[in-house]
Coordinates of C-alpha atoms and ligand atoms in Angstrom, one line a residue:
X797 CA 9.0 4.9 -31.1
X798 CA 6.8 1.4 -30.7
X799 CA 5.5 0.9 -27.0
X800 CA 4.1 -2.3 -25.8
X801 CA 1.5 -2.2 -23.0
X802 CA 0.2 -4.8 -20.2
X803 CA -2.9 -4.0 -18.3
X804 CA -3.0 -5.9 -15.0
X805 CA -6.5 -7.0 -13.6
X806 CA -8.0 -4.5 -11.3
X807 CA -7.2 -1.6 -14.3
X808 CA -9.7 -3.4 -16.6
X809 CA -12.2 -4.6 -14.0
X810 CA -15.0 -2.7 -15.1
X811 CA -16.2 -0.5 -17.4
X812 CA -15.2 2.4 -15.7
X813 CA -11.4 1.0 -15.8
X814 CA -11.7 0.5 -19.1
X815 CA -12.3 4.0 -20.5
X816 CA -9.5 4.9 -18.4
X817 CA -7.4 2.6 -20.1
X818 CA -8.8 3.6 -23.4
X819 CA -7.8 7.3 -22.3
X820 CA -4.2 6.1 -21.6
X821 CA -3.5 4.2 -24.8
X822 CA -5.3 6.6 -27.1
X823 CA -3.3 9.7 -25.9
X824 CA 0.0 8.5 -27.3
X825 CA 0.1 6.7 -31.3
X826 CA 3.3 5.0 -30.5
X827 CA 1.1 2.2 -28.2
X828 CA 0.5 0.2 -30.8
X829 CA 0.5 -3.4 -28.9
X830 CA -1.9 -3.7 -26.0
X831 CA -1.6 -7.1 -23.9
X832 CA -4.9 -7.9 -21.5
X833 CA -5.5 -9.7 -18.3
X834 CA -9.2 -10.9 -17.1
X835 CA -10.9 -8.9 -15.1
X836 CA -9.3 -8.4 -11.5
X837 CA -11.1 -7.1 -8.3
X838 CA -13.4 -4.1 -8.9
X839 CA -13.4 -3.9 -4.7
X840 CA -11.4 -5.9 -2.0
X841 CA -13.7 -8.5 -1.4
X842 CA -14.4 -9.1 -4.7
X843 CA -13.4 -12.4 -6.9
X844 CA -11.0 -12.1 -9.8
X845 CA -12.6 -13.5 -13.1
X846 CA -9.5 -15.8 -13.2
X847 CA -10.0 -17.6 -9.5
X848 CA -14.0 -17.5 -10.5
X849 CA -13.0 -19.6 -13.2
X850 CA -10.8 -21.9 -11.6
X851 CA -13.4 -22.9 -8.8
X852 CA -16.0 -24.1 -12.1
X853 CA -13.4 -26.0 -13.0
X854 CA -12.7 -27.3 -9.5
X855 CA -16.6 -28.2 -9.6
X856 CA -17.0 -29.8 -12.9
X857 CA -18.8 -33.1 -12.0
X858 CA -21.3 -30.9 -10.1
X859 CA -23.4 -29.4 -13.2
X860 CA -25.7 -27.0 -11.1
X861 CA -22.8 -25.5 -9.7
X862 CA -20.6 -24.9 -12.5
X863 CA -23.7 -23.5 -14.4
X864 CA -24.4 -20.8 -11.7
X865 CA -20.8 -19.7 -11.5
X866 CA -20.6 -19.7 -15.1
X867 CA -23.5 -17.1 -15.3
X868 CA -22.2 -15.1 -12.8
X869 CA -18.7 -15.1 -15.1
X870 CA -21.0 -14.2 -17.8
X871 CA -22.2 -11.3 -16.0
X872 CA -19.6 -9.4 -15.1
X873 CA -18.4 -9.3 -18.8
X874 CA -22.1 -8.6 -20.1
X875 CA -21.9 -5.7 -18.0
X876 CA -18.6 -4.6 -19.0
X877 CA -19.9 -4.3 -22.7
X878 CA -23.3 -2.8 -22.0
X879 CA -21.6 -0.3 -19.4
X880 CA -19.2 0.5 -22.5
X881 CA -21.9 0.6 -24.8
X882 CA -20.8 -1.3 -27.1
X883 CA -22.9 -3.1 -30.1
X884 CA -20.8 -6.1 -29.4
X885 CA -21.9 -9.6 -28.2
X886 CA -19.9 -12.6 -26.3
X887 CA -22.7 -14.7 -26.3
X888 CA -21.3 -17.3 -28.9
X889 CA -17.8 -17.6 -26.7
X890 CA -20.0 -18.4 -24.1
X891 CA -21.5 -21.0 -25.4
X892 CA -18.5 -22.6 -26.8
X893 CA -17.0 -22.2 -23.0
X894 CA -20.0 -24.0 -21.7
X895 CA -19.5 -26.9 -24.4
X896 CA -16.1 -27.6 -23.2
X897 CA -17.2 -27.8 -19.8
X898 CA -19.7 -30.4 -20.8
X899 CA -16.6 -32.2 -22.9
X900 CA -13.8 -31.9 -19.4
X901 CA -11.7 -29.3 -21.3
X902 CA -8.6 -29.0 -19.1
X903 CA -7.5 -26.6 -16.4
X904 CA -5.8 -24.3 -18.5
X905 CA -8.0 -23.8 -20.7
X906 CA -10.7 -22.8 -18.6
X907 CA -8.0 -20.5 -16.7
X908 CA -7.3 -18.6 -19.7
X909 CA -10.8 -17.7 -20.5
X910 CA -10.7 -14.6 -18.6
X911 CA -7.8 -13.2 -20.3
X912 CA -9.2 -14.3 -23.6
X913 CA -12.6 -12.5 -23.0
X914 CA -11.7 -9.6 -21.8
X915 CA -8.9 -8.8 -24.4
X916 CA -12.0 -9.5 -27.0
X917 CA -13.7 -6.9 -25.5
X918 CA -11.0 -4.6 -25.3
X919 CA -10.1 -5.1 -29.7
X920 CA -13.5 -4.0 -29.7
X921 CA -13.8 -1.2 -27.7
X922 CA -10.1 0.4 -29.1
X923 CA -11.2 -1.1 -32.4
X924 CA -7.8 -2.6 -32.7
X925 CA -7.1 -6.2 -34.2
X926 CA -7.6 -9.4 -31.7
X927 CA -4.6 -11.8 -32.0
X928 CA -5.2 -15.1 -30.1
X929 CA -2.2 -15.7 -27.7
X930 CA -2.6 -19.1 -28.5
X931 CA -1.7 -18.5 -32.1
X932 CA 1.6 -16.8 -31.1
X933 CA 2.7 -18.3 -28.0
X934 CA 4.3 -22.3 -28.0
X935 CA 4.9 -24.2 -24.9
X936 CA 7.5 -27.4 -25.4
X937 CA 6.1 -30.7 -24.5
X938 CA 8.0 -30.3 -21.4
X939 CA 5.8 -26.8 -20.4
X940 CA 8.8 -24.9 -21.2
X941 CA 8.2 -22.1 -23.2
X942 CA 9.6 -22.2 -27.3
X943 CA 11.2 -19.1 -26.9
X944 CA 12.7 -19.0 -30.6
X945 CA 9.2 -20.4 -32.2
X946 CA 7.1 -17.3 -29.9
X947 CA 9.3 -14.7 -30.6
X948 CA 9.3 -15.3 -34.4
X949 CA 5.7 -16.3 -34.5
X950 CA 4.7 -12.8 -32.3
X951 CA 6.9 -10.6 -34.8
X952 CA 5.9 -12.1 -37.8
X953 CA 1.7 -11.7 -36.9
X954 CA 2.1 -8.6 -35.0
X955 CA 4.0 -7.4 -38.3
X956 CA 0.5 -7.5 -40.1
X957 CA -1.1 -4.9 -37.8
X958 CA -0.2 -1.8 -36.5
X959 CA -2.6 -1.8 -33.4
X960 CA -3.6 -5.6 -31.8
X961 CA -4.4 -6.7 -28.6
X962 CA -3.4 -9.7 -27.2
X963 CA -4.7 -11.7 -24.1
X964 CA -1.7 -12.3 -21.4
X965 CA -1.6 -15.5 -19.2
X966 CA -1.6 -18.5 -21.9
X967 CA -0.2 -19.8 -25.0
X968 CA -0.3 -23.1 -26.6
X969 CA 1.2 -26.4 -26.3
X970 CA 2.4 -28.8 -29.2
X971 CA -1.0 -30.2 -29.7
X972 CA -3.0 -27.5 -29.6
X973 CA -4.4 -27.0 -26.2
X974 CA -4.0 -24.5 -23.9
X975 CA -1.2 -23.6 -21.3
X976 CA -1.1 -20.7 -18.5
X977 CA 2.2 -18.9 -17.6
X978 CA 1.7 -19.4 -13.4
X979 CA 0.0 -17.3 -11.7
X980 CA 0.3 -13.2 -12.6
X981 CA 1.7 -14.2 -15.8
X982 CA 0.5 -11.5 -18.4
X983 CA 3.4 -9.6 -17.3
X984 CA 5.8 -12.6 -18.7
X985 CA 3.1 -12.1 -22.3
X986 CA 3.7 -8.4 -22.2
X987 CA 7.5 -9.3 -22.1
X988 CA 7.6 -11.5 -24.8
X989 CA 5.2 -9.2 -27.1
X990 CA 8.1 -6.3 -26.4
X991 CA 10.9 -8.3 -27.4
X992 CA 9.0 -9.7 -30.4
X993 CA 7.7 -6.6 -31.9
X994 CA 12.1 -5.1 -30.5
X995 CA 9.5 -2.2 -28.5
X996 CA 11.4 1.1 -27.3
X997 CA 9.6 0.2 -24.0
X998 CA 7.3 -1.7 -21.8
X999 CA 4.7 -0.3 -20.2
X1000 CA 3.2 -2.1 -17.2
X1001 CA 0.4 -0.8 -16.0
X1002 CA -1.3 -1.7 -12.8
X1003 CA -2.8 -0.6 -9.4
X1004 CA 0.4 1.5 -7.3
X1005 CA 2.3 4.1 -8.8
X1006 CA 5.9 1.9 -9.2
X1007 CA 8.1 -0.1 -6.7
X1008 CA 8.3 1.3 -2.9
X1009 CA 11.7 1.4 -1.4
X1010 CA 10.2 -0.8 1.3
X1011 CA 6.7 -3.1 1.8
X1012 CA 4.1 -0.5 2.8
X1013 CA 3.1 -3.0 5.2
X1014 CA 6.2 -2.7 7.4
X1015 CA 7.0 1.0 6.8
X1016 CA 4.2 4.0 6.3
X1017 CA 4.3 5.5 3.4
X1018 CA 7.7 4.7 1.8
X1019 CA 9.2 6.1 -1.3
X1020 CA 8.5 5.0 -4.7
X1021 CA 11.8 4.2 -6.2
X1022 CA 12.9 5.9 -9.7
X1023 CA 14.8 3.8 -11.6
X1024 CA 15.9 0.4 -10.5
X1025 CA 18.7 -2.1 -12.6
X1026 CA 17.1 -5.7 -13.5
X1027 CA 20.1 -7.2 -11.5
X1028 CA 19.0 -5.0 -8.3
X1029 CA 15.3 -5.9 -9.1
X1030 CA 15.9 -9.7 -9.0
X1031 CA 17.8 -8.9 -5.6
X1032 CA 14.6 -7.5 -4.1
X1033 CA 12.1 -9.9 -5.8
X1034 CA 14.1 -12.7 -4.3
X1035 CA 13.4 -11.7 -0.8
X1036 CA 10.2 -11.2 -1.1
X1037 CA 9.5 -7.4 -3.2
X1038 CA 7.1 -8.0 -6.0
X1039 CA 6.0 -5.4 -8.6
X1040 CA 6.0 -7.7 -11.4
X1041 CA 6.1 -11.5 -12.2
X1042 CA 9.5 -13.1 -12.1
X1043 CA 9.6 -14.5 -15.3
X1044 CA 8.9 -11.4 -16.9
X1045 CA 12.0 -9.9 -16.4
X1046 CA 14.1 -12.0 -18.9
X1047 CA 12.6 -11.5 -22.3
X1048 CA 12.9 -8.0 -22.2
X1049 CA 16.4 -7.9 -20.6
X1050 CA 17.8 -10.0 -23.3
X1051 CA 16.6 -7.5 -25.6
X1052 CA 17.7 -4.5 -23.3
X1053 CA 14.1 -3.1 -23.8
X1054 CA 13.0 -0.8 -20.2
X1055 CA 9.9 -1.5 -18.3
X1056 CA 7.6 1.4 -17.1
X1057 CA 5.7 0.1 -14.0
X1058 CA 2.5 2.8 -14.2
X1059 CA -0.7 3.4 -12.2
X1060 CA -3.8 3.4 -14.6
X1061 CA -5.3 5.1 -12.1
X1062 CA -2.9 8.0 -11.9
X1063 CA -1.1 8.4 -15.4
X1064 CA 0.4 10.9 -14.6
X1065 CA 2.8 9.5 -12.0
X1066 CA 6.1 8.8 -13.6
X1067 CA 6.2 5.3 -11.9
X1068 CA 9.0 3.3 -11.7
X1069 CA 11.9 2.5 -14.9
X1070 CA 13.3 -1.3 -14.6
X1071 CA 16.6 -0.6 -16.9
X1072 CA 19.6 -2.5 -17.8
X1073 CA 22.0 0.2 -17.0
X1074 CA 20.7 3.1 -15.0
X1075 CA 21.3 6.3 -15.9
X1076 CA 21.5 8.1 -12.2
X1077 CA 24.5 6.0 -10.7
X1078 CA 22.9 5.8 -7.5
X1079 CA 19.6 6.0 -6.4
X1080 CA 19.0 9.5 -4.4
X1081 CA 19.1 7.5 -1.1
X1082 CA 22.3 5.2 -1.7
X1083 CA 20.2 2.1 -1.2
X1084 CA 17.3 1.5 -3.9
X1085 CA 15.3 -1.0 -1.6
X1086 CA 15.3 -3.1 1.6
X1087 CA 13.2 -6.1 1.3
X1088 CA 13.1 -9.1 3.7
X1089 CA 11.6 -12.6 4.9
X1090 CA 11.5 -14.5 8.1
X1091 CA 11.8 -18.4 7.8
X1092 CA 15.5 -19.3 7.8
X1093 CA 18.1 -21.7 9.3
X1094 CA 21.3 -21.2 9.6
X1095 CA 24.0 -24.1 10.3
X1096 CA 27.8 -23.1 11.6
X1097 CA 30.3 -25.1 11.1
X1098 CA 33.5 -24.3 12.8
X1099 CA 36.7 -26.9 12.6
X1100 CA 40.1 -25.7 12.6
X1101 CA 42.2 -24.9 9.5
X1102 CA 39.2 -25.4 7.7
X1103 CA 40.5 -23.4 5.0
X1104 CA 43.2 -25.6 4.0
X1105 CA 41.2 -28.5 4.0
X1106 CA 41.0 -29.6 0.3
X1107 CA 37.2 -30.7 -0.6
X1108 CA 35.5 -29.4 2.8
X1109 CA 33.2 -27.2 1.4
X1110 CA 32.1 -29.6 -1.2
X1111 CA 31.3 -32.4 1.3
X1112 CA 29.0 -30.1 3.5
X1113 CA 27.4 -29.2 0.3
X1114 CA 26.7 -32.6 -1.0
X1115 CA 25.1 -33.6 2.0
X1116 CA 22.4 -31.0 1.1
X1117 CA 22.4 -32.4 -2.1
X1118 CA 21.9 -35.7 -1.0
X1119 CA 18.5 -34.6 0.4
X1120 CA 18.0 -32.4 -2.5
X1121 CA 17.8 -29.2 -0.8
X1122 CA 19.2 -26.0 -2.1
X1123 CA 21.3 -23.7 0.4
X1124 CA 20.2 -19.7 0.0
X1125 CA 24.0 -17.8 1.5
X1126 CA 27.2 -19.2 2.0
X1127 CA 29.1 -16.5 4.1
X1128 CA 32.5 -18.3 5.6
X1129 CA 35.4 -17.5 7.3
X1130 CA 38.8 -18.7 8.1
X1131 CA 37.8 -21.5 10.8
X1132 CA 34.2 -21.2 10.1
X1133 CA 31.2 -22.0 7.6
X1134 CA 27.6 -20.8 7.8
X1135 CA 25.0 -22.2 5.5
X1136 CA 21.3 -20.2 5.3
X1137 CA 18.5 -22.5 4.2
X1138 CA 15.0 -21.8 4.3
X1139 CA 13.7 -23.4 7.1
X1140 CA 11.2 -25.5 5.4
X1141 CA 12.9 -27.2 3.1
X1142 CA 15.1 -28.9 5.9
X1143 CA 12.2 -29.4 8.4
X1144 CA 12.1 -33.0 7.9
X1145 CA 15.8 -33.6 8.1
X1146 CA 17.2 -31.6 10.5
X1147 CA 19.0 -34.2 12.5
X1148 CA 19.9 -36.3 9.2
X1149 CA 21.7 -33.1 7.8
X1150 CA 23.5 -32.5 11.3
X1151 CA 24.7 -36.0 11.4
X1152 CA 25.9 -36.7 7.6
X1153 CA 28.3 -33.6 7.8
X1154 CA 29.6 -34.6 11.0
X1155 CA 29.9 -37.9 9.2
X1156 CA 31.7 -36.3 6.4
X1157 CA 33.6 -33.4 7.6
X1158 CA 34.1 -33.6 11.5
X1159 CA 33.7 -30.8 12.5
X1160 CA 34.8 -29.0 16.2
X1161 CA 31.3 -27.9 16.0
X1162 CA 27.9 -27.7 14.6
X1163 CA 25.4 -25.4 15.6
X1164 CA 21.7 -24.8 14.2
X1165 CA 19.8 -21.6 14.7
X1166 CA 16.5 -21.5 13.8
X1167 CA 13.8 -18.6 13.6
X1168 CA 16.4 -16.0 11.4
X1169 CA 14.9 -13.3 9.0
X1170 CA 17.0 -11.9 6.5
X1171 CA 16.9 -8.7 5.2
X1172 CA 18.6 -7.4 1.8
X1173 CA 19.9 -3.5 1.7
X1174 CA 20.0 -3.4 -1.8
X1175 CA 21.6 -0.7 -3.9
X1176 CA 24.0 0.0 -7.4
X1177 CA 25.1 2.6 -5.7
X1178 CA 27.2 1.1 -2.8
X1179 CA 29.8 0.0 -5.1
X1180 CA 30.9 3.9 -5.1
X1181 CA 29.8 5.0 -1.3
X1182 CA 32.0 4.2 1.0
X1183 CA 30.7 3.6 4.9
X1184 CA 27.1 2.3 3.6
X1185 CA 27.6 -1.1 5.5
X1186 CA 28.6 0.8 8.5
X1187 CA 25.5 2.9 8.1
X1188 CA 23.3 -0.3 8.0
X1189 CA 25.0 -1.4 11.2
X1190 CA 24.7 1.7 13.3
X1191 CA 21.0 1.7 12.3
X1192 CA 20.4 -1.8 13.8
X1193 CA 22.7 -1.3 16.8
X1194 CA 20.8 2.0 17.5
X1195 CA 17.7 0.1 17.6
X1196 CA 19.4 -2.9 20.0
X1197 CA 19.0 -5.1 17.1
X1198 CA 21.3 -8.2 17.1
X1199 CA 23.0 -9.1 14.0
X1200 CA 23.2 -12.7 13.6
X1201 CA 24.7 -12.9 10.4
X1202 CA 26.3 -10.8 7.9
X1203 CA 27.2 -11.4 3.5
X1204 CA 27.8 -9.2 1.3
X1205 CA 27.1 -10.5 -2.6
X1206 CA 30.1 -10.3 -4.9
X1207 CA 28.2 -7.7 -7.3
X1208 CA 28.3 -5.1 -3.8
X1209 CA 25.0 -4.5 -5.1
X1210 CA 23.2 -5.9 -1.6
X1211 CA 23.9 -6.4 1.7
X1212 CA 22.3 -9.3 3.3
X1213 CA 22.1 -9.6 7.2
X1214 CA 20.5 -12.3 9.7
X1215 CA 18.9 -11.4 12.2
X1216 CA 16.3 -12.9 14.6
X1217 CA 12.5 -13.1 13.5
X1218 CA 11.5 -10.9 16.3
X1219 CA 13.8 -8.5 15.4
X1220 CA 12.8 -8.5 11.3
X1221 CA 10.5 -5.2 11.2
X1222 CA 12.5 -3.5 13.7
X1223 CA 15.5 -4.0 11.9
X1224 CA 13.5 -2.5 8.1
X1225 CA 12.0 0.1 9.8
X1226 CA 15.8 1.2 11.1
X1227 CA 17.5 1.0 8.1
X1228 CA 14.9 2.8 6.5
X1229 CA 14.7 5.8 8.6
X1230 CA 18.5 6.1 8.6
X1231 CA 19.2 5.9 4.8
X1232 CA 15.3 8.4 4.0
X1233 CA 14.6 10.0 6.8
X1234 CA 17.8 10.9 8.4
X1235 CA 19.9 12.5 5.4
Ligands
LIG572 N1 -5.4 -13.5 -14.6 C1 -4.2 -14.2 -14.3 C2 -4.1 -14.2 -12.8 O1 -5.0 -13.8 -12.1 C3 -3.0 -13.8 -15.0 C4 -2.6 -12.3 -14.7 O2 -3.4 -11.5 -14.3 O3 -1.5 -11.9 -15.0 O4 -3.1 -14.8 -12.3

């Protein structure tokens, strides 16, 4: 059994985080390979190392001012090792940090300091090998990520060592210097240290106890979910859920490895298990998540005997092309053609968009209706239980909630309905309380 483990930013924000994580790794020998961020928020209106960073950057010209953030950087990690206790010093990494400042090292670079730090700190305090993320991880010259070259490189070094930490967040590019992954992008490091090192699973530790069925924000309290497929995940990430950096999900799929979302601060919570096939067939409420977002247009179409027009759908969709804009549903009927965008991409071109399909397509009619929120009912478990749509329906009709729009995804793994922006939360909170609370 091999376990890989990612520590997001707020569980190693102090020293008092750290033990904790110590605590966690050391209780089990099978967590062998231990990827770090930088130092997150130790209290809400706290900075993250990372943002600190990027702001001395942002001020590089202005000397005084990058030196004074720079110490304040400094600080935080000082205290980190003297609060640990540890005969260990960063004070040469400092100073090489500060030389590059002086030379206009780029962005990156300076980004992926925090990680970098912190994960030096952590080697020393587990007294487990440091391997440099930079050594391991290749970007293309395009900023894609060498896939092949990483995964090789990662299995090969990690081979070497049976305990190493690694810092998330960057890698290297062709010549050398540093790249970031985007923002939050340890988890994507975590992902591709799993697959390299073929880990039984991948444990992601961070702040909440797993994935709620539903933004706390909108709905008190909701339910953790369990166990969750990558397919329904990237359903709920899409509109708007997020437990765990996008990107991060593919490495490990490929190689069919699970990931453990887990609270450093409360271990013992099972968390939630992101699997390629779930082993309950349907989550205990039918539906796994509901997730939404306001900011979408929808366009009807409506000409007669549509359907047996050859090349119709094709010309509406090039006119989107045309202004290269992406559409988000497609849900059509006989007569009829709807087409979800998000409303910002087509702000500038409303009108234009309007006119070229009437141009192409001549329609009866063409409507635009602006101000829609959609919200996604996702769930593997609709495929086998029937009346689940009319479930979702009776919860919005009970709560006078319009429907605007209705398509259900070929996988019947979500349910995706439109609905007016003023009706959004009203409309999670219903569907909610008839799938959890009224069973
Ligand atoms: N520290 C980086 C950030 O704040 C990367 C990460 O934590 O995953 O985005």
């Amino acid at each position: 059994m091999l376990k890989v483990l990612k520590f997001g930013g707020s569980s190693l924000a102090d020293a008092a985080q750290f033990r904790k994580v110590a605590d966690i790794i050391k209780s089990e020998k099978e967590r062998r390979y231990i990827v770090a961020s930088a130092p997150g928020k130790r209290f809400s209106s706290d900075i993250k190392i990372t943002d600190m960073l990027l702001d001395c950057f942002e001020h590089l010209y202005d000397e005084e001012y990058t030196d004074t953030s720079f110490t304040a950087i400094e600080n935080r990690y000082r205290e980190i090792i003297s609060d640990l206790g540890l005969d260990y010093s960063l004070e040469e990494e400092f100073k090489n940090i500060r030389t590059a400042f002086v030379n206009h090292a780029g962005r990156d670079y300076f980004a992926s300091r925090g990680e970098y730090l912190n994960a030096k700190i952590l080697a020393k305090y587990l007294d487990y090998k440091f391997v440099d993320a930079g050594s391991c991880i290749f970007f293309n010259n395009d900023g894609s990520l060498d896939t092949e070259k990483t995964n090789t490189t990662i299995s090969k070094v990690l081979e070497k060592y049976e305990y190493a930490v690694i810092p998330g967040f960057y890698g290297s590019m062709p010549n050398g210097t540093i790249k970031t992954f985007s923002r939050g992008g340890s988890d994507i490091t975590g992902s591709l240290v799993a697959r390299a090192v073929l880990a039984d699973i991948y444990e992601n530790w961070t702040d909440v106890s797993g994935l709620l069925m539903v933004d706390p924000r909108l709905v008190e309290n909701p339910k953790t979910v369990s166990e969750i497929t990558y397919r329904e995940l990237r359903e709920l990430s899409y509109m708007g859920a997020t437990v765990l950096h996008e990107e991060a999900i593919f490495p490990v799929r490929k190689a069919g490895i699970p990931i453990n979302i887990k609270n450093t601060n409360a271990p013992e919570d099972k968390g939630t298990m992101i699997v390629s096939k779930a082993i309950t067939e349907s989550s205990e409420n039918v539906i796994t998540g509901i997730a939404g977002l306001p900011g979408f247009t929808a366009i009807y179409i409506e000409k007669d005997m549509m359907n047996s027009e050859v090349g119709f759908t094709r010309r509406v969709l090039e006119t989107l092309e045309n202004h290269n804009i992406c559409f988000e549903h497609l849900p059509s009927g006989i007569d009829t053609m709807s087409i979800v965008l998000r409303s910002d991409d087509i702000k500038d071109f409303k009108g234009n968009i309007t006119a070229d399909i009437v141009k192409k397509v001549n329609p009866d009619s063409i409507t635009l209706l602006d101000n829609l929120a959609l919200v996604a009912v996702v769930g593997r478990g609709m495929i086998s239980a029937a009346g689940t749509a009319a479930k979702i329906f009776k919860a919005l009709a009970d709560a006078n909630i319009n429907i605007r729009m209705i398509d259900q995804g070929s996988s019947e793994l979500n349910i995706i309905i439109g609905v007016e922006e003023k009706d959004y939360i009203a409309a999670i909170k219903a569907i909610y309380n008839k799938f959890v609370n009224e069973e």
